[in-house]
């Protein structure tokens, strides 16, 4: 038996033994117009960090100052975008999600547009559209222009709202004839926590002076969260006033979502409600109802900024769709925080401890599709069933062409999305993270999420489809299901002919 057939059988057996065979579905089961895609972000995919006029973002500075893996070259998308669009076409993607590098387009963060940066994105977007692939563009994916960080402290300062809006204006004006889906801020909640509560991500702020040279985890996460909401709302209003009638697109916001399960006691169930209020309600409360959840206001008190009436009206209803980033589930235990013992931070305010289901330290994500269903159900029930795009879902592994566990993961989660739609969720699209192996923000090059393998030792950064790329492609082309010997044979021939 040859190796390819063996690996196919492994998939069939893995799916059978995991009991998910009852979960048979095909692409045809999804509503008409549902988009399937995959994605990446600028710093993680482009490379070419100091070419053609791009200036550093906080990521460049942060990883270089710590001598960490970096995105200097990464997948070299800046030079290889034509080849990559071809791969997207071959895979059968309806849509592609990527972000624009603010400091490539406007190197100082404010002021003159960089003509070469502009041309790059125009070329890329034109090529996607002419190949029938719908671009979903994120304006801000963690990569603040370093100049603005240095000048006034980035998102901690309200001046960033104006600068972000001006940057968005350039993007809408220059790319909006082709781009119909704009996400302003990528997973604003976890970004804020990682950068201003935990100090793990640039600019690396937290209260602990052993880990962070500056920051305040009691106050800064709430200030930054507030400014992000206002910046989003300001860009969204601009779009409605100036572009929407002509361009007909929509502007959304995105959040990182976790499936929360109570550990055991009644208190833990109450803690799950609190976790949802903090984790989702922090952003979705203002976007849907114009204010933070009551419980959050009570607990955080004066550290939580207030919306003026005008701001509240601006933020409320400013998101045409919700971008959902989903990977993880945790069990939640209630923790009573003793006020006097420790300076509060976001997590002590939330009053829970979370234990990841799976092994987070070894990047071993559990396959728990209930978590996706729970998230979509909660969004439907608590926030007026907004249109949802799953902007990221996937699983990390050591680079490996035979990524059968990834296929199991994706199959289970796409099935969960379908179930949620059948229960009334207005989910309209699904994007695998990531289209290819990239520089990963938390794990560098050690673990990757790609459907395509990228050889990072090869100066040409050769791409090779993993098994998951073949699987996703077969799913998208409706060329297969995972049941029945006929299908098995079909898959086998597909796989053996492709390697
Ligand atoms: C954080 O801010 C609070 C409120 O202003 C202050 O009491 C606390 O000392 C600050 N903590 C740090 C680490 O600066
Ligand atoms: C998680 O993975 C790490 C690294 O492989 C290992 O040391 C640890 O024991 C694992 N934890 C659990 C709970 O399995
Ligand atoms: C990656 O590229 C290097 C350099 O070209 C080559 O030696 C190596 O065999 C490649 N690895 C794989 C897995 O293709
Ligand atoms: C479906 O898969 C088979 C087997 O790999 C292949 O021969 C055929 O061309 C595929 N059909 C489409 C529409 O891609």
Coordinates of C-alpha atoms and ligand atoms in Angstrom, one line a residue:
X1 CA 0.0 0.0 0.0
X2 CA 1.5 3.3 -0.9
X3 CA 1.9 6.1 1.6
X4 CA -0.8 8.4 0.2
X5 CA -3.4 5.7 0.4
X6 CA -2.3 4.9 3.9
X7 CA -2.7 8.5 5.0
X8 CA -6.1 8.7 3.4
X9 CA -7.2 5.6 5.4
X10 CA -5.8 7.3 8.5
X11 CA -8.2 10.2 7.9
X12 CA -11.2 8.0 7.3
X13 CA -10.4 5.9 10.4
X14 CA -9.7 9.0 12.5
X15 CA -13.0 10.5 11.5
X16 CA -14.8 7.2 12.1
X17 CA -13.4 6.6 15.5
X18 CA -13.9 10.2 16.6
X19 CA -17.7 9.6 16.1
X20 CA -18.0 12.5 13.8
X21 CA -19.1 10.4 10.9
X22 CA -22.7 11.1 11.9
X23 CA -21.9 14.6 11.1
X24 CA -21.9 14.3 7.4
X25 CA -22.4 17.4 5.4
X26 CA -21.2 19.0 2.3
X27 CA -20.8 22.5 1.0
X28 CA -24.2 22.3 -0.6
X29 CA -25.8 22.3 2.8
X30 CA -24.6 25.8 3.4
X31 CA -26.9 28.7 2.4
X32 CA -26.5 30.2 -1.0
X33 CA -23.9 33.0 -0.9
X34 CA -22.1 31.7 2.1
X35 CA -18.4 32.4 1.6
X36 CA -15.6 30.1 2.3
X37 CA -12.1 31.4 2.5
X38 CA -8.8 31.5 4.3
X39 CA -6.6 34.3 5.6
X40 CA -3.4 35.9 6.7
X41 CA -2.3 39.3 8.0
X42 CA 0.2 41.8 6.7
X43 CA 3.1 41.4 9.2
X44 CA 2.7 37.7 9.2
X45 CA 2.7 37.1 5.5
X46 CA 4.3 40.0 3.6
X47 CA 7.9 40.2 4.8
X48 CA 9.7 43.0 2.8
X49 CA 9.6 45.0 6.0
X50 CA 12.0 47.7 4.9
X51 CA 11.3 47.7 1.2
X52 CA 9.6 50.3 -1.0
X53 CA 9.2 52.8 1.8
X54 CA 7.5 50.8 4.5
X55 CA 8.4 52.0 8.0
X56 CA 8.4 49.9 11.2
X57 CA 5.3 49.0 13.1
X58 CA 5.4 48.2 16.8
X59 CA 5.8 44.5 15.9
X60 CA 9.1 45.1 14.1
X61 CA 10.5 47.0 17.0
X62 CA 9.2 44.6 19.7
X63 CA 10.5 41.3 18.2
X64 CA 13.8 42.8 17.2
X65 CA 14.4 44.3 20.6
X66 CA 13.7 40.9 22.2
X67 CA 15.7 38.9 19.6
X68 CA 12.6 36.8 18.8
X69 CA 11.6 35.2 15.5
X70 CA 10.4 37.9 13.3
X71 CA 8.4 38.7 10.1
X72 CA 11.3 40.3 8.2
X73 CA 10.8 37.8 5.3
X74 CA 8.3 35.3 6.6
X75 CA 6.3 33.8 3.6
X76 CA 7.5 36.7 1.4
X77 CA 4.0 37.4 0.3
X78 CA 5.0 40.9 -0.8
X79 CA 6.9 39.3 -3.7
X80 CA 5.0 36.1 -4.1
X81 CA 1.4 37.4 -4.1
X82 CA 0.8 36.5 -7.7
X83 CA 1.7 32.9 -7.1
X84 CA -0.4 32.9 -3.9
X85 CA -3.5 34.2 -5.7
X86 CA -3.0 31.3 -8.1
X87 CA -3.0 28.9 -5.2
X88 CA -6.2 30.4 -3.9
X89 CA -7.8 29.9 -7.2
X90 CA -6.7 26.3 -7.4
X91 CA -7.9 25.7 -3.9
X92 CA -11.3 27.1 -4.8
X93 CA -11.6 29.9 -2.2
X94 CA -14.5 32.3 -2.6
X95 CA -12.8 34.9 -0.4
X96 CA -9.5 35.8 1.0
X97 CA -8.9 37.7 4.2
X98 CA -5.8 39.8 4.8
X99 CA -4.8 43.0 6.4
X100 CA -3.2 46.2 5.2
X101 CA 0.0 47.3 6.8
X102 CA -0.7 50.9 8.0
X103 CA 3.0 51.8 8.0
X104 CA 3.4 50.4 4.5
X105 CA 0.6 52.6 3.2
X106 CA 1.2 55.6 5.4
X107 CA 4.8 55.2 6.7
X108 CA 4.6 57.8 9.4
X109 CA 1.1 56.7 10.5
X110 CA -0.2 60.1 9.4
X111 CA 0.4 62.2 6.4
X112 CA 1.7 61.2 3.0
X113 CA 0.7 58.0 1.3
X114 CA 3.5 55.8 0.1
X115 CA 2.9 55.3 -3.6
X116 CA 4.7 51.9 -3.7
X117 CA 2.7 50.6 -0.8
X118 CA -0.5 51.8 -2.4
X119 CA 0.4 50.2 -5.7
X120 CA 1.1 46.9 -4.0
X121 CA -2.3 46.6 -2.4
X122 CA -4.0 47.8 -5.6
X123 CA -2.2 45.1 -7.6
X124 CA -3.0 42.4 -5.0
X125 CA -6.7 43.4 -4.7
X126 CA -7.1 43.7 -8.5
X127 CA -5.7 40.3 -9.0
X128 CA -7.9 38.7 -6.3
X129 CA -11.0 40.3 -7.8
X130 CA -10.2 39.5 -11.4
X131 CA -9.8 35.9 -10.3
X132 CA -13.2 36.0 -8.6
X133 CA -11.9 36.0 -5.1
X134 CA -13.6 38.4 -2.7
X135 CA -11.2 40.4 -0.6
X136 CA -12.1 40.8 3.1
X137 CA -9.8 43.4 4.4
X138 CA -8.7 44.1 8.0
X139 CA -7.4 47.6 8.6
X140 CA -5.7 47.0 11.9
X141 CA -4.1 43.7 12.7
X142 CA -1.9 44.5 15.7
X143 CA 0.7 46.5 13.7
X144 CA 0.6 50.1 14.9
X145 CA 2.9 52.5 13.1
X146 CA 5.9 52.9 15.4
X147 CA 6.0 56.6 14.8
X148 CA 2.6 57.1 16.3
X149 CA 3.5 54.9 19.3
X150 CA 6.6 57.1 19.9
X151 CA 4.9 60.3 19.3
X152 CA 1.9 60.0 21.6
X153 CA 1.6 56.5 22.9
X154 CA -0.6 54.9 20.2
X155 CA -3.9 53.6 21.3
X156 CA -3.6 55.0 24.8
X157 CA -4.1 58.4 23.3
X158 CA -7.3 59.6 21.8
X159 CA -5.4 61.2 19.0
X160 CA -5.1 57.7 17.5
X161 CA -8.8 57.8 16.7
X162 CA -8.3 60.7 14.3
X163 CA -5.2 59.1 12.7
X164 CA -6.9 55.7 12.4
X165 CA -9.9 57.4 10.7
X166 CA -7.7 59.2 8.3
X167 CA -5.9 55.9 7.4
X168 CA -9.2 54.2 7.0
X169 CA -10.3 57.0 4.7
X170 CA -7.3 56.4 2.4
X171 CA -8.2 52.7 2.3
X172 CA -11.9 53.2 1.6
X173 CA -11.1 55.8 -1.1
X174 CA -8.3 53.8 -2.8
X175 CA -9.5 50.2 -2.5
X176 CA -13.2 50.5 -1.8
X177 CA -14.3 50.1 -5.5
X178 CA -13.2 46.4 -5.1
X179 CA -13.3 45.7 -1.3
X180 CA -16.8 45.2 0.1
X181 CA -15.9 43.8 3.5
X182 CA -13.9 45.9 5.9
X183 CA -13.0 44.8 9.4
X184 CA -11.6 47.7 11.4
X185 CA -9.9 46.1 14.3
X186 CA -8.7 42.5 14.6
X187 CA -9.9 40.7 17.7
X188 CA -9.9 43.9 19.7
X189 CA -10.5 42.2 23.1
X190 CA -7.5 39.8 23.1
X191 CA -5.3 42.3 21.4
X192 CA -5.9 44.8 24.2
X193 CA -5.4 42.1 26.9
X194 CA -2.2 40.7 25.3
X195 CA -0.7 44.2 24.7
X196 CA -1.9 46.2 27.8
X197 CA -2.9 43.7 30.5
X198 CA -0.4 40.8 30.0
X199 CA 2.5 42.6 28.2
X200 CA 2.9 39.7 25.8
X201 CA 2.4 41.6 22.6
X202 CA 3.7 45.0 21.5
X203 CA 3.9 47.5 23.0
X204 CA 4.4 45.2 25.9
X205 CA 2.6 47.0 28.7
X206 CA 1.6 45.6 32.1
X207 CA 1.8 46.5 35.7
X208 CA 4.5 44.0 36.6
X209 CA 7.9 45.8 36.5
X210 CA 9.7 42.5 36.3
X211 CA 8.1 41.8 32.9
X212 CA 7.1 45.2 31.5
X213 CA 9.0 48.5 31.6
X214 CA 5.8 50.4 31.5
X215 CA 2.0 50.0 31.6
X216 CA -0.8 49.6 34.1
X217 CA -3.0 46.5 33.9
X218 CA -5.7 48.1 36.1
X219 CA -6.4 51.0 33.8
X220 CA -4.8 50.7 30.3
X221 CA -6.8 47.8 28.9
X222 CA -10.0 49.7 29.5
X223 CA -8.7 52.9 28.1
X224 CA -7.3 51.1 25.0
X225 CA -10.5 49.1 24.5
X226 CA -12.5 52.3 24.7
X227 CA -10.3 54.1 22.1
X228 CA -10.5 51.1 19.8
X229 CA -14.3 51.1 19.9
X230 CA -14.3 54.9 19.2
X231 CA -11.8 54.5 16.4
X232 CA -13.9 51.7 14.8
X233 CA -17.1 53.7 15.2
X234 CA -15.5 56.8 13.7
X235 CA -14.2 54.9 10.7
X236 CA -17.6 53.2 10.3
X237 CA -19.4 56.6 10.4
X238 CA -17.0 58.0 7.8
X239 CA -17.7 55.0 5.5
X240 CA -21.5 55.5 5.9
X241 CA -21.2 59.2 5.2
X242 CA -18.8 59.2 2.4
X243 CA -18.6 55.8 0.7
X244 CA -21.4 53.4 1.4
X245 CA -23.8 54.8 -1.1
X246 CA -21.3 54.5 -3.9
X247 CA -19.3 51.5 -2.9
X248 CA -22.0 49.5 -1.2
X249 CA -19.8 47.6 1.3
X250 CA -20.0 47.0 5.0
X251 CA -17.8 47.7 8.0
X252 CA -17.4 45.3 10.9
X253 CA -15.5 44.8 14.1
X254 CA -14.0 41.5 15.3
X255 CA -13.5 39.8 18.6
X256 CA -11.7 36.8 19.9
X257 CA -14.1 34.3 21.3
X258 CA -13.7 31.5 23.8
X259 CA -16.2 28.7 24.5
X260 CA -16.6 28.9 28.3
X261 CA -17.7 25.9 30.3
X262 CA -18.4 25.9 34.1
X263 CA -16.0 23.6 36.0
X264 CA -18.4 22.3 38.6
X265 CA -20.3 24.4 41.0
X266 CA -23.2 26.8 40.8
X267 CA -20.6 29.6 41.4
X268 CA -18.8 28.5 38.3
X269 CA -21.9 28.9 36.2
X270 CA -22.3 32.4 37.5
X271 CA -18.6 33.0 36.7
X272 CA -19.3 31.9 33.1
X273 CA -21.9 34.6 32.8
X274 CA -19.4 37.1 34.2
X275 CA -16.7 35.8 31.8
X276 CA -19.1 36.4 28.9
X277 CA -20.0 39.9 30.1
X278 CA -16.3 40.8 30.3
X279 CA -14.9 38.9 27.3
X280 CA -17.7 39.6 24.8
X281 CA -19.8 42.2 26.4
X282 CA -16.9 44.6 26.8
X283 CA -17.0 45.2 23.1
X284 CA -20.3 43.8 21.9
X285 CA -22.3 45.7 24.6
X286 CA -21.2 49.1 23.3
X287 CA -21.6 48.0 19.7
X288 CA -25.1 46.6 20.2
X289 CA -26.5 48.7 23.1
X290 CA -24.3 51.7 23.3
X291 CA -22.7 50.9 26.7
X292 CA -20.7 48.4 28.7
X293 CA -22.5 45.6 30.5
X294 CA -23.8 46.7 34.0
X295 CA -21.9 44.0 35.7
X296 CA -18.7 45.2 34.2
X297 CA -19.4 48.8 35.2
X298 CA -20.2 47.8 38.7
X299 CA -17.0 45.8 39.1
X300 CA -14.5 48.0 37.3
X301 CA -16.0 51.2 38.6
X302 CA -14.1 54.4 37.8
X303 CA -11.4 52.6 35.9
X304 CA -13.8 51.9 33.1
X305 CA -14.1 55.0 30.8
X306 CA -17.6 56.4 30.3
X307 CA -19.2 57.0 26.9
X308 CA -20.7 60.4 26.5
X309 CA -24.2 60.3 25.0
X310 CA -22.8 61.3 21.6
X311 CA -20.1 58.6 21.7
X312 CA -22.6 56.0 22.8
X313 CA -24.8 56.9 19.8
X314 CA -21.8 56.8 17.6
X315 CA -20.7 53.3 18.7
X316 CA -24.1 51.7 18.9
X317 CA -25.0 50.0 15.7
X318 CA -21.6 50.9 14.1
X319 CA -20.7 47.4 13.2
X320 CA -22.5 46.0 10.1
X321 CA -21.2 42.5 10.9
X322 CA -19.3 40.8 13.6
X323 CA -16.0 39.1 12.8
X324 CA -15.5 36.1 15.1
X325 CA -12.1 34.7 15.7
X326 CA -12.4 31.3 17.3
X327 CA -10.0 28.6 18.5
X328 CA -10.3 27.8 22.1
X329 CA -12.5 26.5 24.9
X330 CA -11.8 26.8 28.6
X331 CA -13.3 25.6 31.8
X332 CA -14.1 28.4 34.2
X333 CA -13.7 28.4 37.9
X334 CA -15.0 31.3 40.0
X335 CA -12.3 33.1 41.9
X336 CA -13.0 35.7 44.6
X337 CA -10.6 38.5 44.3
X338 CA -9.6 40.0 47.6
X339 CA -9.5 43.7 46.9
X340 CA -6.6 44.7 49.2
X341 CA -4.2 42.0 48.2
X342 CA -3.4 42.9 44.7
X343 CA -3.8 45.6 42.2
X344 CA -6.7 44.6 40.0
X345 CA -6.3 43.8 36.4
X346 CA -8.8 42.6 33.7
X347 CA -8.7 39.0 34.8
X348 CA -9.1 39.7 38.5
X349 CA -11.9 42.0 37.7
X350 CA -13.5 39.2 35.7
X351 CA -13.1 37.0 38.8
X352 CA -12.4 33.7 37.2
X353 CA -9.6 31.3 36.5
X354 CA -9.6 29.6 33.1
X355 CA -8.2 26.3 32.3
X356 CA -7.7 25.6 28.6
X357 CA -9.3 22.5 27.3
X358 CA -6.5 20.8 25.3
X359 CA -2.9 21.8 26.0
X360 CA -2.3 25.4 25.3
X361 CA 1.5 25.4 26.2
X362 CA 2.1 22.7 23.6
X363 CA -0.2 24.4 21.1
X364 CA -2.4 21.3 21.2
X365 CA -5.9 22.7 20.6
X366 CA -8.7 20.3 21.6
X367 CA -11.3 19.5 19.0
X368 CA -14.4 20.8 20.9
X369 CA -16.8 22.0 18.3
X370 CA -19.5 22.7 21.0
X371 CA -17.4 25.8 21.8
X372 CA -18.0 27.2 18.3
X373 CA -21.7 26.4 18.6
X374 CA -21.9 28.0 22.1
X375 CA -20.2 31.2 20.9
X376 CA -22.5 31.5 17.9
X377 CA -25.6 30.8 20.0
X378 CA -24.6 33.4 22.6
X379 CA -24.0 36.0 20.0
X380 CA -27.3 35.2 18.4
X381 CA -29.2 35.3 21.7
X382 CA -27.5 38.2 23.4
X383 CA -26.6 40.6 20.7
X384 CA -29.5 40.6 18.3
X385 CA -28.3 37.9 15.9
X386 CA -25.9 40.1 13.8
X387 CA -24.4 38.9 10.5
X388 CA -21.3 36.9 11.5
X389 CA -18.2 36.0 9.6
X390 CA -15.9 33.5 11.2
X391 CA -12.7 35.3 10.3
X392 CA -10.3 32.8 11.9
X393 CA -10.5 29.2 12.9
X394 CA -7.9 26.5 12.7
X395 CA -5.3 24.6 14.6
X396 CA -1.5 24.8 15.1
X397 CA 0.9 22.0 14.5
X398 CA 4.5 21.5 13.8
X399 CA 5.0 21.9 10.1
X400 CA 3.9 18.7 8.5
X401 CA 2.4 17.9 5.1
X402 CA 0.4 15.0 6.6
X403 CA -1.7 17.2 8.8
X404 CA -4.6 14.8 9.4
X405 CA -5.5 16.3 12.8
X406 CA -6.0 19.7 11.1
X407 CA -8.5 18.1 8.8
X408 CA -10.4 16.6 11.7
X409 CA -10.4 19.9 13.4
X410 CA -11.7 21.9 10.4
X411 CA -14.2 19.3 9.6
X412 CA -15.6 19.3 13.1
X413 CA -15.7 23.2 13.3
X414 CA -17.2 23.7 9.9
X415 CA -19.9 21.2 10.9
X416 CA -20.5 23.3 14.1
X417 CA -21.0 26.4 12.0
X418 CA -23.5 24.6 9.8
X419 CA -25.4 23.4 12.9
X420 CA -25.5 26.9 14.3
X421 CA -26.8 28.2 11.0
X422 CA -29.6 25.6 11.2
X423 CA -30.4 26.9 14.6
X424 CA -30.8 30.4 13.3
X425 CA -27.4 32.0 13.5
X426 CA -26.8 34.5 10.7
X427 CA -23.3 33.3 10.0
X428 CA -22.3 34.2 6.4
X429 CA -18.8 33.2 6.0
X430 CA -15.9 31.0 7.3
X431 CA -12.2 31.6 6.9
X432 CA -9.5 29.1 7.8
X433 CA -6.5 30.5 9.6
X434 CA -4.2 30.4 7.9
X435 CA -4.0 30.0 4.1
X436 CA -0.3 29.2 4.4
X437 CA 2.4 28.9 7.0
X438 CA 3.3 32.3 8.4
X439 CA 5.2 34.0 11.1
X440 CA 2.9 33.3 14.0
X441 CA 2.5 36.1 16.5
X442 CA 2.7 33.9 19.5
X443 CA 4.8 31.0 18.3
X444 CA 7.1 32.4 15.6
X445 CA 7.9 29.5 13.2
X446 CA 7.6 26.7 15.7
X447 CA 4.0 26.0 15.2
X448 CA 2.0 26.9 12.1
X449 CA -1.7 26.9 11.0
X450 CA -1.3 26.8 7.2
X451 CA -3.1 24.8 4.7
X452 CA 0.0 25.2 2.6
X453 CA 3.4 24.4 3.8
X454 CA 6.1 27.1 3.3
X455 CA 9.7 26.1 3.4
X456 CA 11.2 28.8 5.5
X457 CA 14.8 27.5 4.9
X458 CA 14.3 28.0 1.1
X459 CA 15.1 31.5 -0.1
X460 CA 12.3 31.0 -2.6
X461 CA 9.9 30.2 0.2
X462 CA 8.4 27.3 -1.8
X463 CA 4.7 26.5 -1.0
X464 CA 3.4 22.9 -1.0
X465 CA -0.1 21.9 -0.3
X466 CA -0.6 19.9 2.9
X467 CA -3.2 17.2 3.1
X468 CA -5.6 19.8 4.6
X469 CA -5.3 22.0 1.5
X470 CA -6.4 19.0 -0.6
X471 CA -9.2 18.3 1.8
X472 CA -10.4 21.9 1.9
X473 CA -10.2 22.1 -1.8
X474 CA -12.2 18.9 -2.3
X475 CA -14.8 20.2 0.2
X476 CA -15.1 23.6 -1.6
X477 CA -15.4 22.0 -5.0
X478 CA -17.9 19.6 -3.5
X479 CA -15.9 16.8 -4.9
X480 CA -16.3 14.6 -1.9
X481 CA -17.8 13.7 1.5
X482 CA -16.2 11.6 4.1
X483 CA -18.6 8.7 3.9
X484 CA -19.0 5.8 1.5
X485 CA -16.5 3.7 -0.3
X486 CA -17.1 5.5 -3.6
X487 CA -16.1 8.7 -2.0
X488 CA -13.1 7.1 -0.3
X489 CA -12.0 5.9 -3.7
X490 CA -12.5 9.4 -5.1
X491 CA -10.4 10.9 -2.4
X492 CA -7.7 8.3 -2.7
X493 CA -7.3 9.0 -6.4
X494 CA -7.4 12.7 -5.8
X495 CA -4.7 12.5 -3.1
X496 CA -2.5 10.0 -4.9
X497 CA -2.6 12.0 -8.1
X498 CA -1.6 15.2 -6.3
X499 CA 1.6 14.1 -4.6
Ligands
LIG1 C1 -2.2 52.0 38.0 O1 -3.1 53.1 38.1 C2 -3.8 53.2 39.3 C3 -4.9 54.2 39.2 O2 -4.4 55.4 38.7 C4 -2.8 53.5 40.4 O3 -3.4 53.5 41.7 C5 -1.7 52.3 40.4 O4 -0.7 52.6 41.3 C6 -1.1 52.2 39.0 N1 -0.3 51.1 38.9 C7 0.9 51.1 38.3 C8 1.7 49.8 38.3 O5 1.4 52.1 37.8
LIG2 C1 1.3 20.1 27.9 O1 2.4 20.1 27.0 C2 3.7 20.3 27.6 C3 4.7 20.4 26.6 O2 4.7 19.3 25.7 C4 3.9 19.2 28.6 O3 5.1 19.5 29.3 C5 2.8 19.2 29.7 O4 2.9 18.1 30.5 C6 1.4 19.1 28.9 N1 0.3 19.3 29.9 C7 -0.7 18.5 30.0 C8 -1.7 18.8 31.0 O5 -0.8 17.5 29.3
LIG3 C1 13.6 23.4 2.1 O1 14.5 24.2 1.4 C2 15.9 23.8 1.6 C3 16.8 24.8 0.9 O2 16.4 24.9 -0.5 C4 16.1 22.4 1.2 O3 17.4 22.0 1.4 C5 15.1 21.5 2.0 O4 15.2 20.2 1.5 C6 13.7 22.0 1.8 N1 12.9 21.2 2.7 C7 11.8 20.6 2.3 C8 11.0 19.8 3.4 O5 11.4 20.6 1.2
LIG4 C1 -12.7 15.8 -8.3 O1 -11.7 14.9 -7.8 C2 -11.3 14.0 -8.8 C3 -10.4 13.0 -8.2 O2 -9.2 13.7 -7.7 C4 -10.7 14.7 -10.0 O3 -10.3 13.8 -11.0 C5 -11.8 15.7 -10.6 O4 -11.2 16.5 -11.5 C6 -12.3 16.6 -9.4 N1 -13.4 17.4 -10.0 C7 -13.3 18.7 -9.8 C8 -14.6 19.4 -10.3 O5 -12.4 19.4 -9.3

